[in-house]
Coordinates of C-alpha atoms and ligand atoms in Angstrom, one line a residue:
X27 CA 5.9 10.2 24.8
X28 CA 6.8 12.6 22.0
X29 CA 8.9 11.2 19.2
X30 CA 9.2 11.8 15.5
X31 CA 6.2 9.4 15.1
X32 CA 3.8 11.5 17.2
X33 CA 1.9 12.6 14.1
X34 CA -0.9 10.2 14.9
X35 CA -2.2 8.7 18.2
X36 CA -3.0 5.2 17.3
X37 CA -3.6 3.7 13.9
X38 CA -6.9 1.8 13.8
X39 CA -9.1 -0.2 11.5
X40 CA -11.6 2.0 9.7
X41 CA -12.7 -0.3 6.9
X42 CA -12.3 -0.3 3.1
X43 CA -14.3 2.9 2.5
X44 CA -12.0 4.9 4.7
X45 CA -9.8 7.5 3.0
X46 CA -7.8 8.2 6.1
X47 CA -4.2 7.6 5.1
X48 CA -3.3 6.8 8.7
X49 CA -5.9 4.0 9.2
X50 CA -6.1 0.4 8.3
X51 CA -8.6 -0.5 5.7
X52 CA -8.3 -4.3 5.7
X53 CA -6.3 -5.2 8.8
X54 CA -9.1 -5.7 11.3
X55 CA -6.9 -7.4 14.0
X56 CA -9.7 -9.0 16.0
X57 CA -11.9 -10.1 13.2
X58 CA -12.3 -13.9 13.5
X59 CA -11.4 -15.7 10.3
X60 CA -11.3 -19.5 10.0
X61 CA -11.7 -19.8 13.7
X62 CA -9.2 -17.3 15.0
X63 CA -8.5 -13.5 15.0
X64 CA -6.7 -12.2 12.0
X65 CA -3.9 -10.9 14.2
X66 CA -3.2 -14.5 15.3
X67 CA -3.0 -15.7 11.7
X68 CA -0.6 -12.9 10.6
X69 CA 1.3 -12.2 13.8
X70 CA 2.8 -9.1 12.1
X71 CA 6.1 -7.6 13.1
X72 CA 8.1 -4.4 12.4
X73 CA 11.8 -4.7 12.1
X74 CA 14.4 -2.6 13.7
X75 CA 17.1 -2.3 11.0
X76 CA 15.2 -0.8 8.1
X77 CA 13.2 1.6 10.3
X78 CA 15.6 3.0 12.8
X79 CA 19.1 2.2 11.6
X80 CA 19.1 2.8 7.9
X81 CA 19.6 6.5 7.1
X82 CA 18.8 6.5 3.4
X83 CA 22.3 5.5 2.1
X84 CA 22.8 3.6 -1.1
X85 CA 26.0 2.5 -2.9
X86 CA 26.0 5.9 -4.8
X87 CA 25.6 8.1 -1.8
X88 CA 28.8 9.0 -0.1
X89 CA 28.8 9.6 3.6
X90 CA 26.2 11.6 5.6
X91 CA 22.6 10.7 6.4
X92 CA 19.7 11.5 4.2
X93 CA 17.1 10.9 6.8
X94 CA 17.2 13.2 9.8
X95 CA 16.4 11.4 13.0
X96 CA 17.6 12.7 16.4
X97 CA 19.2 9.3 17.3
X98 CA 21.6 9.5 14.3
X99 CA 23.9 11.8 16.3
X100 CA 25.2 12.2 19.8
X101 CA 26.9 9.8 22.3
X102 CA 26.3 6.3 20.9
X103 CA 24.7 4.6 23.9
X104 CA 22.4 7.6 24.7
X105 CA 21.5 7.7 21.0
X106 CA 20.7 4.0 21.1
X107 CA 18.3 4.5 24.1
X108 CA 16.6 7.4 22.3
X109 CA 16.2 5.1 19.2
X110 CA 14.7 2.4 21.4
X111 CA 12.1 4.9 22.7
X112 CA 11.2 5.9 19.2
X113 CA 11.0 2.3 18.0
X114 CA 8.5 1.3 20.7
X115 CA 6.6 4.5 20.1
X116 CA 6.4 3.5 16.4
X117 CA 5.3 -0.1 17.2
X118 CA 2.6 1.1 19.5
X119 CA 1.2 3.7 17.2
X120 CA 0.9 1.1 14.5
X121 CA -0.6 -1.4 17.0
X122 CA 2.1 -3.8 15.8
X123 CA 2.1 -6.8 18.0
X124 CA 5.7 -8.0 17.3
X125 CA 9.1 -6.6 16.6
X126 CA 12.4 -8.1 15.4
X127 CA 16.1 -7.0 15.8
X128 CA 19.7 -7.8 15.2
X129 CA 22.1 -7.2 18.1
X130 CA 23.9 -4.4 16.2
X131 CA 20.7 -2.6 15.3
X132 CA 19.8 -1.9 18.9
X133 CA 23.2 -1.1 20.4
X134 CA 26.5 0.1 19.1
X135 CA 29.5 -2.2 18.6
X136 CA 32.3 -1.8 21.1
X137 CA 36.0 -2.5 20.6
X138 CA 35.8 -5.9 22.2
X139 CA 32.9 -8.4 22.3
X140 CA 32.7 -7.8 26.1
X141 CA 32.1 -4.2 25.4
X142 CA 29.6 -4.8 22.7
X143 CA 27.7 -7.2 25.0
X144 CA 27.6 -4.6 27.7
X145 CA 26.1 -2.0 25.3
X146 CA 23.6 -4.6 24.1
X147 CA 22.7 -5.5 27.7
X148 CA 22.2 -1.8 28.6
X149 CA 19.7 -1.3 25.8
X150 CA 17.9 -4.6 26.0
X151 CA 17.4 -4.2 29.7
X152 CA 15.3 -1.2 28.8
X153 CA 13.7 -3.0 25.9
X154 CA 12.5 -5.7 28.3
X155 CA 10.7 -2.9 30.3
X156 CA 9.3 -1.3 27.1
X157 CA 7.9 -4.7 26.0
X158 CA 6.3 -5.2 29.4
X159 CA 4.7 -1.7 29.3
X160 CA 3.5 -1.8 25.7
X161 CA 2.7 -5.5 25.3
X162 CA 4.7 -5.6 22.1
X163 CA 6.3 -9.0 21.8
X164 CA 9.5 -10.3 20.2
X165 CA 8.9 -12.4 17.0
X166 CA 12.6 -13.0 16.7
X167 CA 16.1 -11.9 17.5
X168 CA 19.2 -12.4 15.5
X169 CA 22.9 -11.7 15.5
X170 CA 24.4 -9.5 12.8
X171 CA 27.2 -11.7 11.4
X172 CA 27.7 -9.9 8.1
X173 CA 28.3 -6.1 8.6
X174 CA 31.6 -6.0 10.4
X175 CA 34.7 -6.4 8.2
X176 CA 35.7 -9.5 10.1
X177 CA 32.8 -11.3 8.5
X178 CA 33.7 -10.4 4.9
X179 CA 34.5 -14.0 4.2
X180 CA 31.6 -15.4 6.2
X181 CA 31.0 -16.2 9.8
X182 CA 30.5 -19.9 10.3
X183 CA 32.1 -20.5 6.9
X184 CA 35.0 -18.1 7.3
X185 CA 38.5 -19.5 6.5
X186 CA 39.7 -18.3 9.9
X187 CA 38.4 -20.3 12.9
X188 CA 38.8 -17.2 15.1
X189 CA 36.0 -15.6 13.2
X190 CA 33.9 -18.8 13.6
X191 CA 34.5 -18.6 17.4
X192 CA 33.7 -14.9 17.5
X193 CA 30.4 -15.5 15.6
X194 CA 29.5 -18.3 18.0
X195 CA 30.1 -16.1 21.0
X196 CA 27.9 -13.4 19.4
X197 CA 25.1 -15.9 18.7
X198 CA 25.3 -17.3 22.3
X199 CA 24.7 -13.8 23.7
X200 CA 21.8 -12.9 21.4
X201 CA 20.1 -16.3 21.7
X202 CA 20.2 -15.9 25.5
X203 CA 18.7 -12.5 25.2
X204 CA 16.1 -13.7 22.8
X205 CA 15.1 -16.3 25.4
X206 CA 15.0 -13.7 28.1
X207 CA 12.8 -11.5 26.0
X208 CA 10.5 -14.4 25.4
X209 CA 11.2 -14.4 21.7
X210 CA 9.1 -16.8 19.7
X211 CA 11.9 -17.6 17.3
X212 CA 15.6 -17.1 16.7
X213 CA 16.8 -16.4 13.1
X214 CA 20.0 -17.2 11.3
X215 CA 20.4 -15.5 8.0
X216 CA 23.6 -16.6 6.4
X217 CA 24.4 -13.2 4.8
X218 CA 28.0 -14.0 3.9
X219 CA 27.9 -17.8 4.3
X220 CA 28.8 -18.5 0.7
X221 CA 31.6 -17.6 -1.6
X222 CA 32.7 -15.0 -4.1
X223 CA 35.0 -17.4 -6.1
X224 CA 35.6 -21.1 -5.9
X225 CA 39.3 -20.3 -6.6
X226 CA 39.9 -19.6 -3.0
X227 CA 37.1 -21.7 -1.4
X228 CA 37.0 -25.1 0.2
X229 CA 33.3 -25.7 -0.4
X230 CA 33.1 -29.1 1.4
X231 CA 34.9 -27.8 4.5
X232 CA 32.8 -24.7 4.7
X233 CA 29.6 -26.7 4.6
X234 CA 30.9 -28.9 7.4
X235 CA 31.8 -25.9 9.4
X236 CA 28.4 -24.4 8.8
X237 CA 26.8 -27.7 9.9
X238 CA 28.9 -27.7 13.1
X239 CA 28.0 -24.1 13.8
X240 CA 24.3 -24.8 13.5
X241 CA 24.5 -28.0 15.6
X242 CA 26.2 -25.9 18.3
X243 CA 23.3 -23.4 18.2
X244 CA 20.8 -26.2 18.5
X245 CA 22.8 -27.7 21.4
X246 CA 22.9 -24.4 23.2
X247 CA 19.2 -23.9 22.6
X248 CA 18.5 -27.1 24.4
X249 CA 21.0 -26.5 27.1
X250 CA 19.4 -23.2 28.1
X251 CA 15.9 -24.4 27.5
X252 CA 14.9 -21.9 24.9
X253 CA 11.4 -22.7 23.7
X254 CA 11.4 -20.7 20.5
X255 CA 12.0 -22.1 17.0
X256 CA 15.4 -21.8 15.3
X257 CA 15.0 -20.5 11.7
X258 CA 17.3 -20.3 8.8
X259 CA 16.5 -17.6 6.3
X260 CA 17.3 -18.7 2.7
X261 CA 18.6 -16.3 0.1
X262 CA 20.4 -17.3 -3.1
X263 CA 22.9 -14.4 -3.3
X264 CA 23.6 -10.8 -2.2
X265 CA 25.9 -10.0 -0.5
X266 CA 27.8 -13.1 -1.6
X267 CA 27.8 -14.3 -5.2
X268 CA 26.5 -17.7 -4.1
X269 CA 25.0 -18.2 -0.7
X270 CA 24.8 -21.8 0.7
X271 CA 21.2 -21.3 2.0
X272 CA 19.9 -20.9 -1.6
X273 CA 16.3 -21.8 -1.1
X274 CA 13.9 -24.0 1.0
X275 CA 14.9 -27.2 -0.8
X276 CA 18.6 -26.5 -0.5
X277 CA 18.3 -25.7 3.2
X278 CA 16.3 -28.9 3.8
X279 CA 19.1 -30.9 2.1
X280 CA 21.6 -29.2 4.3
X281 CA 19.6 -29.8 7.5
X282 CA 19.2 -33.5 6.5
X283 CA 22.9 -34.0 5.9
X284 CA 23.7 -32.7 9.4
X285 CA 20.8 -34.4 11.1
X286 CA 19.1 -31.1 12.0
X287 CA 15.9 -31.4 10.0
X288 CA 13.8 -31.8 13.2
X289 CA 15.4 -28.8 14.9
X290 CA 15.5 -26.0 12.4
X291 CA 12.8 -24.4 10.2
X292 CA 12.9 -21.7 7.6
X293 CA 12.1 -18.0 7.6
X294 CA 11.0 -17.3 4.0
X295 CA 11.4 -13.8 2.5
X296 CA 9.2 -13.0 -0.5
X297 CA 11.9 -11.3 -2.6
X298 CA 14.5 -13.9 -1.7
X299 CA 12.2 -16.5 -3.4
X300 CA 12.1 -14.3 -6.5
X301 CA 15.9 -13.9 -6.5
X302 CA 16.2 -17.7 -6.4
X303 CA 14.1 -17.9 -9.5
X304 CA 11.0 -19.2 -7.7
X305 CA 7.6 -17.8 -6.9
X306 CA 7.0 -17.1 -3.2
X307 CA 4.2 -19.6 -3.1
X308 CA 6.7 -22.2 -4.4
X309 CA 8.9 -21.6 -1.5
X310 CA 6.1 -21.7 1.0
X311 CA 4.6 -24.9 -0.5
X312 CA 8.0 -26.6 -0.6
X313 CA 8.8 -25.7 3.0
X314 CA 5.3 -26.8 4.0
X315 CA 5.7 -30.1 2.2
X316 CA 9.1 -30.7 3.9
X317 CA 7.6 -29.8 7.3
X318 CA 10.0 -26.8 7.8
X319 CA 7.8 -23.8 7.2
X320 CA 8.5 -21.5 10.1
X321 CA 8.0 -17.8 9.5
X322 CA 7.8 -15.1 6.8
X323 CA 9.7 -12.0 6.0
X324 CA 7.1 -9.9 4.1
X325 CA 8.3 -7.6 1.4
X326 CA 8.5 -7.4 -2.4
X327 CA 11.1 -6.9 -5.1
X328 CA 10.9 -5.0 -8.3
X329 CA 10.4 -6.9 -11.6
X330 CA 13.1 -4.9 -13.3
X331 CA 15.7 -4.9 -10.5
X332 CA 17.6 -8.1 -9.7
X333 CA 18.4 -7.2 -6.1
X334 CA 16.8 -7.3 -2.7
X335 CA 14.9 -4.0 -2.9
X336 CA 12.9 -4.8 0.3
X337 CA 9.8 -2.8 -0.7
X338 CA 6.5 -3.1 1.2
X339 CA 4.0 -5.6 -0.1
X340 CA 1.4 -3.7 -2.1
X341 CA -0.2 -6.3 -4.3
X342 CA -2.6 -8.6 -2.5
X343 CA -3.5 -10.6 -5.5
X344 CA 0.1 -11.8 -5.8
X345 CA 0.1 -13.1 -2.2
X346 CA -3.1 -15.1 -2.3
X347 CA -1.5 -18.4 -3.4
X348 CA 1.0 -18.2 -0.6
X349 CA -1.6 -17.4 2.0
X350 CA -3.6 -20.4 0.7
X351 CA -0.6 -22.6 1.4
X352 CA -0.2 -21.1 4.9
X353 CA -3.9 -21.8 5.6
X354 CA -3.6 -25.4 4.4
X355 CA -0.5 -25.8 6.6
X356 CA -2.6 -24.7 9.6
X357 CA -0.9 -21.3 10.0
X358 CA 2.7 -20.4 11.0
X359 CA 2.5 -21.6 14.6
X360 CA 5.2 -19.6 16.5
X361 CA 6.1 -17.8 13.3
X362 CA 4.7 -14.6 12.0
X363 CA 5.0 -12.1 9.2
X364 CA 7.8 -9.6 9.7
X365 CA 8.0 -6.6 7.4
X366 CA 11.6 -6.9 6.3
X367 CA 10.8 -3.8 4.2
X368 CA 11.9 -0.2 4.0
X369 CA 10.7 3.0 2.4
X370 CA 12.3 4.3 -0.7
X371 CA 15.1 6.7 0.0
X372 CA 13.2 9.7 -1.2
X373 CA 10.6 9.0 1.5
X374 CA 12.5 10.9 4.1
X375 CA 9.7 11.7 6.6
X376 CA 8.6 9.6 9.5
X377 CA 5.1 9.4 8.2
X378 CA 6.4 7.6 5.2
X379 CA 7.4 4.7 7.4
X380 CA 4.1 4.6 9.1
X381 CA 2.3 4.6 5.8
X382 CA 4.5 1.9 4.4
X383 CA 3.6 -0.4 7.2
X384 CA -0.1 0.5 7.0
X385 CA -0.2 -0.4 3.3
X386 CA 1.9 -3.5 3.9
X387 CA -0.3 -4.8 6.6
X388 CA -3.5 -4.0 4.7
X389 CA -2.0 -6.0 1.8
X390 CA -1.3 -9.0 3.9
X391 CA -4.7 -8.9 5.6
X392 CA -6.5 -8.5 2.3
X393 CA -4.6 -11.4 0.7
X394 CA -5.4 -13.5 3.7
X395 CA -9.1 -12.7 3.6
X396 CA -9.3 -13.6 -0.1
X397 CA -7.4 -16.9 0.5
X398 CA -9.6 -17.7 3.6
X399 CA -12.8 -17.2 1.6
X400 CA -11.5 -19.4 -1.2
X401 CA -10.4 -22.0 1.2
X402 CA -13.7 -21.9 3.1
X403 CA -15.7 -22.4 -0.1
X404 CA -14.0 -25.8 -0.5
X405 CA -14.2 -25.5 -4.3
X406 CA -10.5 -25.6 -5.0
X407 CA -9.9 -28.5 -2.6
X408 CA -12.7 -30.4 -4.2
X409 CA -11.2 -29.9 -7.7
X410 CA -7.8 -31.1 -6.4
X411 CA -9.3 -34.0 -4.5
X412 CA -11.0 -35.1 -7.7
X413 CA -7.7 -34.8 -9.6
X414 CA -6.0 -37.2 -7.2
X415 CA -9.0 -39.4 -6.5
X416 CA -7.3 -42.4 -8.0
X417 CA -4.9 -42.5 -5.1
X418 CA -7.6 -43.3 -2.6
X419 CA -8.6 -46.3 -4.8
X420 CA -7.1 -49.8 -4.5
X421 CA -4.3 -49.3 -7.0
X422 CA -3.2 -46.0 -5.5
X423 CA -3.1 -47.4 -2.0
X424 CA -1.2 -50.4 -3.2
X425 CA 1.5 -48.2 -4.9
X426 CA 1.9 -46.0 -1.8
X427 CA 2.3 -49.1 0.4
X428 CA 5.4 -49.9 -1.7
X429 CA 4.5 -51.9 -4.9
X430 CA 7.4 -53.4 -6.9
X431 CA 8.0 -53.0 -10.6
X432 CA 7.2 -56.7 -11.2
X433 CA 3.9 -56.4 -9.4
X434 CA 2.9 -53.3 -11.2
X435 CA 3.8 -54.7 -14.6
X436 CA 1.7 -57.8 -14.0
X437 CA -1.2 -55.6 -12.9
X438 CA -1.0 -53.5 -16.0
X439 CA -1.1 -56.6 -18.2
X440 CA -3.8 -58.5 -16.2
X441 CA -6.2 -55.5 -15.8
X442 CA -5.4 -54.2 -19.3
X443 CA -4.7 -50.7 -17.9
X444 CA -4.6 -48.0 -20.5
X445 CA -4.8 -44.6 -18.7
X446 CA -6.0 -41.7 -20.8
X447 CA -5.0 -38.0 -20.4
X448 CA -7.3 -35.8 -18.4
X449 CA -7.5 -32.0 -18.3
X450 CA -5.6 -30.2 -15.5
X451 CA -8.3 -27.4 -15.7
X452 CA -5.8 -24.7 -15.0
X453 CA -7.9 -21.9 -16.6
X454 CA -11.0 -23.0 -14.7
X455 CA -9.1 -22.9 -11.4
X456 CA -7.6 -19.5 -12.2
X457 CA -11.0 -18.1 -12.9
X458 CA -12.2 -19.7 -9.7
X459 CA -9.4 -17.9 -7.7
X460 CA -10.3 -14.6 -9.4
X461 CA -13.9 -14.9 -8.1
X462 CA -12.4 -14.5 -4.6
X463 CA -10.1 -11.6 -5.3
Ligands
XLS26 C1 18.7 -9.7 4.2 C2 17.9 -10.4 5.1 C3 18.0 -10.0 6.6 C4 17.4 -11.0 7.5 C5 17.9 -10.8 8.9 O1 18.5 -9.9 2.9 O2 16.5 -10.4 4.7 O3 17.4 -8.7 6.7 O4 16.1 -11.0 7.5 O5 19.2 -10.9 9.1
NI27 NI1 16.3 -9.8 2.5
NI28 NI1 14.9 -11.0 5.9

């Protein structure tokens, strides 16, 4: 098929010495690392919205499309089908094993939900065939509950219950489609589930409504027998001033309160962690510690800009600590690494999108390879084991089994305990990591 992405047949691994800008230099999909192929560790995905829907607008550009793509004009449903063809052509040329979508990315919105659903059905019926032909799989589907004006005050947390109901109906349809397309996960990003001002907001009621919404999604998942994982994508703000799903720890507290901690995990986005004032590895480690690490939205922010710039990852060194946490967790399971990333608006040509993904995937692969070598050496684990070695002794085990203050006080006196400070060896460990970069 000929589309705007026909500039290259198939993007392949050529190795670090290659100077071919349309080849992978680090992403060698079938290379076995720590017992399984790289592609199974990364499970990379390309997203629909940034690639095929965004036309280069920013808040200062009025009207019109900056990017010229044939599917940006014409009869909406025919254009959506043309866009689908281009999307699958794009995934295949990149040898991208997974894709992700919002309902409103793939099909136009109608005047009623019935009409919107019919449009979505028409395009996703063809997407199912495309997936079969190409072997490209669905990492996750999601409903767009933040673009239409009705969602300006939130979806599940909207003051109007009719909006809650409408959002629920939308999620039901997309969840069922995600199941039908064999999606590995279903994502809920609470774009406007938050507030602009507390002056008009019943915070406690909104949290309860959000809890009810999520519980209903969980119930429906079990009712239809969807096997994928439900994921909440934390973000601290933007578009709302304050978003309820601030970060991993906040989401965990929310899940616990509504009894859903065994049902829902998190989809962590690199730059959302930064916006929350965390490092990305902090978010990954926290979610892993709480048992809710699900999937990753790979991108990066800009140190000087405080918003979600969604740039492609290009610094493998920065990602090594997070990759190490993922390896220690045993991988992402059904999750993967979705490029929630877009080209800069001056990158107007289709090749820019291909090259963005090539660089992004190479960055992830390289970071993973560094982290795997570091992990395999065992040197870091040995240093950490040594640091915590007291906890496998008698006293440590006793405390973990639930020692009381009385008991511990008498031990300190009886044994004459007088613990001394020991070096945390941070610089030694930083130097050790640098040997693997
Ligand atoms: C926006 C989010 C969004 C989700 C999917 O910041 O990252 O793109 O990933 O709704
Ligand atoms: Ni984002
Ligand atoms: Ni995202």
